[in-house]
Structure formats: C-alpha cells, structure tokens
C-alpha cells in the first residue's frame, strides 16, 4: 500500500510588476529547481495558518489577501513511498511586492505564465500554474475563493 500524506500546503503569489501580473518563483537550495512556496503544516496549525507562516518565513510577504485556489497538487514521492496531496492557495500581493528570501532559496523571479512554465521542471507545477493563471489572472477572481485569515 502507498500512504497518502496531507501535511503540506503550497501557495502561488501574484503581484503586478511593472504594470503586468506575474507569479513568484524561487530557486530552491535543495535540488536547485524553481518552485512556488510550500511547506509542512506544524502541530496545532490549520492549512491556512501554515501557508501564511510559510510565506512569511520563505519570502517575508505578509499575507493579507488569501484565496483557496480550488486545486490539489498531487504527486508520488518515491523516496518516502507516499502520495502527496497538497492544497494550493493564492496570495494576491500589492503591486511591486518586495521579496526577501530565507536560506531555503538562492534566487527569485516574478514570472509570466510562459516564463514559469519554462523554469519549473515538474508537470504538476505546470498544472498548478496554468490553473492559477486561468482562475486568478485571466478571469475576475471569484470572491467565494477568499479565505479568512486569523
């Protein structure tokens, strides 16, 4: 049997950079690949608490506008023999959002969808980015997706 792990959350930050909506990608130290924010849910945390904390820790972004992306990232992690099932959130940032990386990342880039697809190596990341772009950039954001923080 392959267990399912549901103790991780992920999030995509969107900001208007030089007049154009872009999504944040960061280059991880471990593995050297480009990704969005993700991390484990700690004891006593909800998924919402965890993604707000992860954004603060990894990017110094103070989350004010949080949305449920209505998408589950899913993949098999062979080293742990688990299926990862990860809820995805979207953080709508103010224009020209500043980013200060922690030690988990070496670089960051605000990307168009095409740039993000070029940088990110995994098909599941591509699915996340296409979904987020479709429902949070190409369309007016549905207010039903808004998540109350706190």
PDB file of C-alpha atoms in Angstrom:
ATOM      1  CA  UNK A   1       0.000   0.000   0.000  1.00  0.00           C
ATOM      2  CA  UNK A   2       1.060   3.597  -0.637  1.00  0.00           C
ATOM      3  CA  UNK A   3       0.052   6.026   2.126  1.00  0.00           C
ATOM      4  CA  UNK A   4      -1.293   9.492   1.392  1.00  0.00           C
ATOM      5  CA  UNK A   5       0.411  12.491   3.034  1.00  0.00           C
ATOM      6  CA  UNK A   6      -1.787  15.550   3.572  1.00  0.00           C
ATOM      7  CA  UNK A   7       0.549  17.541   5.838  1.00  0.00           C
ATOM      8  CA  UNK A   8       1.887  20.008   3.251  1.00  0.00           C
ATOM      9  CA  UNK A   9       0.448  23.219   1.778  1.00  0.00           C
ATOM     10  CA  UNK A  10       1.571  25.322  -1.164  1.00  0.00           C
ATOM     11  CA  UNK A  11       0.885  28.786  -2.473  1.00  0.00           C
ATOM     12  CA  UNK A  12       1.380  30.968  -5.509  1.00  0.00           C
ATOM     13  CA  UNK A  13       1.955  34.694  -5.043  1.00  0.00           C
ATOM     14  CA  UNK A  14       0.663  37.102  -7.694  1.00  0.00           C
ATOM     15  CA  UNK A  15       1.684  40.759  -7.975  1.00  0.00           C
ATOM     16  CA  UNK A  16       1.586  43.485 -10.568  1.00  0.00           C
ATOM     17  CA  UNK A  17       5.216  44.036 -11.542  1.00  0.00           C
ATOM     18  CA  UNK A  18       5.946  46.905 -13.943  1.00  0.00           C
ATOM     19  CA  UNK A  19       2.248  47.002 -14.866  1.00  0.00           C
ATOM     20  CA  UNK A  20       1.939  43.264 -15.629  1.00  0.00           C
ATOM     21  CA  UNK A  21       0.597  40.455 -13.433  1.00  0.00           C
ATOM     22  CA  UNK A  22       3.311  37.964 -12.552  1.00  0.00           C
ATOM     23  CA  UNK A  23       3.748  34.950 -10.285  1.00  0.00           C
ATOM     24  CA  UNK A  24       6.597  34.374  -7.885  1.00  0.00           C
ATOM     25  CA  UNK A  25       9.024  31.515  -8.401  1.00  0.00           C
ATOM     26  CA  UNK A  26      12.031  30.793  -6.214  1.00  0.00           C
ATOM     27  CA  UNK A  27      15.094  28.627  -6.806  1.00  0.00           C
ATOM     28  CA  UNK A  28      15.499  26.043  -4.049  1.00  0.00           C
ATOM     29  CA  UNK A  29      18.867  25.329  -2.477  1.00  0.00           C
ATOM     30  CA  UNK A  30      17.944  21.641  -2.117  1.00  0.00           C
ATOM     31  CA  UNK A  31      17.591  20.307  -5.653  1.00  0.00           C
ATOM     32  CA  UNK A  32      18.341  23.605  -7.399  1.00  0.00           C
ATOM     33  CA  UNK A  33      14.926  23.781  -9.094  1.00  0.00           C
ATOM     34  CA  UNK A  34      12.379  26.600  -9.404  1.00  0.00           C
ATOM     35  CA  UNK A  35       9.184  26.358  -7.358  1.00  0.00           C
ATOM     36  CA  UNK A  36       6.437  28.232  -5.550  1.00  0.00           C
ATOM     37  CA  UNK A  37       6.028  28.498  -1.766  1.00  0.00           C
ATOM     38  CA  UNK A  38       5.391  25.215   0.057  1.00  0.00           C
ATOM     39  CA  UNK A  39       5.893  23.679   3.457  1.00  0.00           C
ATOM     40  CA  UNK A  40       4.688  21.386   6.186  1.00  0.00           C
ATOM     41  CA  UNK A  41       1.759  22.002   8.482  1.00  0.00           C
ATOM     42  CA  UNK A  42       3.104  22.114  12.041  1.00  0.00           C
ATOM     43  CA  UNK A  43       1.380  20.654  15.111  1.00  0.00           C
ATOM     44  CA  UNK A  44      -1.677  22.676  16.040  1.00  0.00           C
ATOM     45  CA  UNK A  45      -1.788  24.566  12.725  1.00  0.00           C
ATOM     46  CA  UNK A  46      -4.507  24.654  10.120  1.00  0.00           C
ATOM     47  CA  UNK A  47      -3.580  24.678   6.442  1.00  0.00           C
ATOM     48  CA  UNK A  48      -4.391  28.396   6.398  1.00  0.00           C
ATOM     49  CA  UNK A  49      -2.080  29.135   9.346  1.00  0.00           C
ATOM     50  CA  UNK A  50       0.666  27.074   7.703  1.00  0.00           C
ATOM     51  CA  UNK A  51       0.594  28.833   4.325  1.00  0.00           C
ATOM     52  CA  UNK A  52       0.566  32.285   5.957  1.00  0.00           C
ATOM     53  CA  UNK A  53       3.577  31.253   8.084  1.00  0.00           C
ATOM     54  CA  UNK A  54       5.405  29.704   5.096  1.00  0.00           C
ATOM     55  CA  UNK A  55       5.012  32.890   3.043  1.00  0.00           C
ATOM     56  CA  UNK A  56       6.400  34.911   5.944  1.00  0.00           C
ATOM     57  CA  UNK A  57       9.326  32.539   6.506  1.00  0.00           C
ATOM     58  CA  UNK A  58      10.301  31.983   2.873  1.00  0.00           C
ATOM     59  CA  UNK A  59       9.633  35.431   1.352  1.00  0.00           C
ATOM     60  CA  UNK A  60       8.828  37.924   4.141  1.00  0.00           C
ATOM     61  CA  UNK A  61       5.471  38.507   2.379  1.00  0.00           C
ATOM     62  CA  UNK A  62       2.764  39.474   4.872  1.00  0.00           C
ATOM     63  CA  UNK A  63      -0.338  37.677   3.612  1.00  0.00           C
ATOM     64  CA  UNK A  64      -3.406  39.907   3.581  1.00  0.00           C
ATOM     65  CA  UNK A  65      -5.401  38.594   0.592  1.00  0.00           C
ATOM     66  CA  UNK A  66      -5.538  34.794   0.655  1.00  0.00           C
ATOM     67  CA  UNK A  67      -7.559  32.572  -1.665  1.00  0.00           C
ATOM     68  CA  UNK A  68      -8.250  28.856  -1.941  1.00  0.00           C
ATOM     69  CA  UNK A  69      -7.027  28.039  -5.445  1.00  0.00           C
ATOM     70  CA  UNK A  70      -9.560  25.203  -5.653  1.00  0.00           C
ATOM     71  CA  UNK A  71      -6.733  22.889  -6.736  1.00  0.00           C
ATOM     72  CA  UNK A  72      -4.918  19.947  -5.165  1.00  0.00           C
ATOM     73  CA  UNK A  73      -1.312  19.415  -6.128  1.00  0.00           C
ATOM     74  CA  UNK A  74      -0.647  15.684  -6.204  1.00  0.00           C
ATOM     75  CA  UNK A  75       2.348  13.508  -6.931  1.00  0.00           C
ATOM     76  CA  UNK A  76       4.137  10.341  -5.853  1.00  0.00           C
ATOM     77  CA  UNK A  77       7.269  10.844  -3.721  1.00  0.00           C
ATOM     78  CA  UNK A  78       9.352   7.709  -4.309  1.00  0.00           C
ATOM     79  CA  UNK A  79      11.925   8.377  -1.565  1.00  0.00           C
ATOM     80  CA  UNK A  80       9.165   8.270   1.075  1.00  0.00           C
ATOM     81  CA  UNK A  81       6.768   5.956  -0.801  1.00  0.00           C
ATOM     82  CA  UNK A  82       3.880   8.393  -0.299  1.00  0.00           C
ATOM     83  CA  UNK A  83       1.358  10.149  -2.442  1.00  0.00           C
ATOM     84  CA  UNK A  84       1.486  13.859  -1.612  1.00  0.00           C
ATOM     85  CA  UNK A  85      -1.883  15.607  -1.690  1.00  0.00           C
ATOM     86  CA  UNK A  86      -1.338  19.352  -1.258  1.00  0.00           C
ATOM     87  CA  UNK A  87      -3.954  22.121  -1.183  1.00  0.00           C
ATOM     88  CA  UNK A  88      -2.883  25.153  -3.200  1.00  0.00           C
ATOM     89  CA  UNK A  89      -3.504  28.740  -2.084  1.00  0.00           C
ATOM     90  CA  UNK A  90      -3.122  32.023  -3.945  1.00  0.00           C
ATOM     91  CA  UNK A  91      -1.791  35.182  -2.328  1.00  0.00           C
ATOM     92  CA  UNK A  92      -2.807  38.390  -4.075  1.00  0.00           C
ATOM     93  CA  UNK A  93       0.018  40.807  -3.287  1.00  0.00           C
ATOM     94  CA  UNK A  94       0.122  44.571  -3.705  1.00  0.00           C
ATOM     95  CA  UNK A  95       1.887  45.943  -6.809  1.00  0.00           C
ATOM     96  CA  UNK A  96       5.695  45.702  -6.846  1.00  0.00           C
ATOM     97  CA  UNK A  97       5.694  43.240  -3.921  1.00  0.00           C
ATOM     98  CA  UNK A  98       9.113  43.056  -2.250  1.00  0.00           C
ATOM     99  CA  UNK A  99      10.624  39.622  -1.568  1.00  0.00           C
ATOM    100  CA  UNK A 100      13.300  38.718   0.974  1.00  0.00           C
ATOM    101  CA  UNK A 101      14.313  35.065   0.678  1.00  0.00           C
ATOM    102  CA  UNK A 102      15.298  32.807   3.547  1.00  0.00           C
ATOM    103  CA  UNK A 103      18.094  30.238   3.440  1.00  0.00           C
ATOM    104  CA  UNK A 104      15.919  27.693   1.575  1.00  0.00           C
ATOM    105  CA  UNK A 105      16.248  29.617  -1.712  1.00  0.00           C
ATOM    106  CA  UNK A 106      19.039  31.207  -3.738  1.00  0.00           C
ATOM    107  CA  UNK A 107      17.066  33.367  -6.154  1.00  0.00           C
ATOM    108  CA  UNK A 108      13.581  34.506  -7.089  1.00  0.00           C
ATOM    109  CA  UNK A 109      11.838  35.813 -10.167  1.00  0.00           C
ATOM    110  CA  UNK A 110       8.447  37.358 -10.877  1.00  0.00           C
ATOM    111  CA  UNK A 111       7.280  35.433 -13.974  1.00  0.00           C
ATOM    112  CA  UNK A 112       4.662  35.470 -16.659  1.00  0.00           C
ATOM    113  CA  UNK A 113       2.893  32.144 -17.082  1.00  0.00           C
ATOM    114  CA  UNK A 114       5.143  31.218 -20.006  1.00  0.00           C
ATOM    115  CA  UNK A 115       8.286  32.060 -18.020  1.00  0.00           C
ATOM    116  CA  UNK A 116       7.065  29.994 -15.060  1.00  0.00           C
ATOM    117  CA  UNK A 117       6.349  27.015 -17.303  1.00  0.00           C
ATOM    118  CA  UNK A 118       9.837  27.307 -18.790  1.00  0.00           C
ATOM    119  CA  UNK A 119      11.569  27.486 -15.387  1.00  0.00           C
ATOM    120  CA  UNK A 120       9.610  24.890 -13.393  1.00  0.00           C
ATOM    121  CA  UNK A 121      10.687  21.312 -14.106  1.00  0.00           C
ATOM    122  CA  UNK A 122       7.693  19.278 -12.907  1.00  0.00           C
ATOM    123  CA  UNK A 123       4.449  18.664 -14.830  1.00  0.00           C
ATOM    124  CA  UNK A 124       2.413  19.073 -11.659  1.00  0.00           C
ATOM    125  CA  UNK A 125       3.867  22.568 -11.161  1.00  0.00           C
ATOM    126  CA  UNK A 126       2.766  23.371 -14.707  1.00  0.00           C
ATOM    127  CA  UNK A 127      -0.773  22.233 -13.870  1.00  0.00           C
ATOM    128  CA  UNK A 128      -0.804  24.424 -10.736  1.00  0.00           C
ATOM    129  CA  UNK A 129       0.486  27.489 -12.590  1.00  0.00           C
ATOM    130  CA  UNK A 130      -1.936  27.080 -15.524  1.00  0.00           C
ATOM    131  CA  UNK A 131      -4.868  26.653 -13.133  1.00  0.00           C
ATOM    132  CA  UNK A 132      -3.897  29.679 -11.028  1.00  0.00           C
ATOM    133  CA  UNK A 133      -3.367  31.816 -14.126  1.00  0.00           C
ATOM    134  CA  UNK A 134      -6.716  30.760 -15.574  1.00  0.00           C
ATOM    135  CA  UNK A 135      -8.755  31.454 -12.429  1.00  0.00           C
ATOM    136  CA  UNK A 136      -6.834  34.351 -10.864  1.00  0.00           C
ATOM    137  CA  UNK A 137      -5.367  36.298 -13.792  1.00  0.00           C
ATOM    138  CA  UNK A 138      -7.391  35.579 -16.940  1.00  0.00           C
ATOM    139  CA  UNK A 139     -10.727  35.728 -15.085  1.00  0.00           C
ATOM    140  CA  UNK A 140     -12.085  38.036 -12.416  1.00  0.00           C
ATOM    141  CA  UNK A 141     -11.282  36.384  -9.076  1.00  0.00           C
ATOM    142  CA  UNK A 142     -14.335  34.684  -7.587  1.00  0.00           C
ATOM    143  CA  UNK A 143     -14.978  36.120  -4.135  1.00  0.00           C
ATOM    144  CA  UNK A 144     -16.164  32.677  -2.965  1.00  0.00           C
ATOM    145  CA  UNK A 145     -12.494  31.556  -3.077  1.00  0.00           C
ATOM    146  CA  UNK A 146     -11.442  34.157  -0.467  1.00  0.00           C
ATOM    147  CA  UNK A 147     -10.103  32.666   2.756  1.00  0.00           C
ATOM    148  CA  UNK A 148     -10.498  34.440   6.083  1.00  0.00           C
ATOM    149  CA  UNK A 149      -7.166  34.728   7.895  1.00  0.00           C
ATOM    150  CA  UNK A 150      -6.999  34.546  11.684  1.00  0.00           C
TER     151      UNK A 150
END
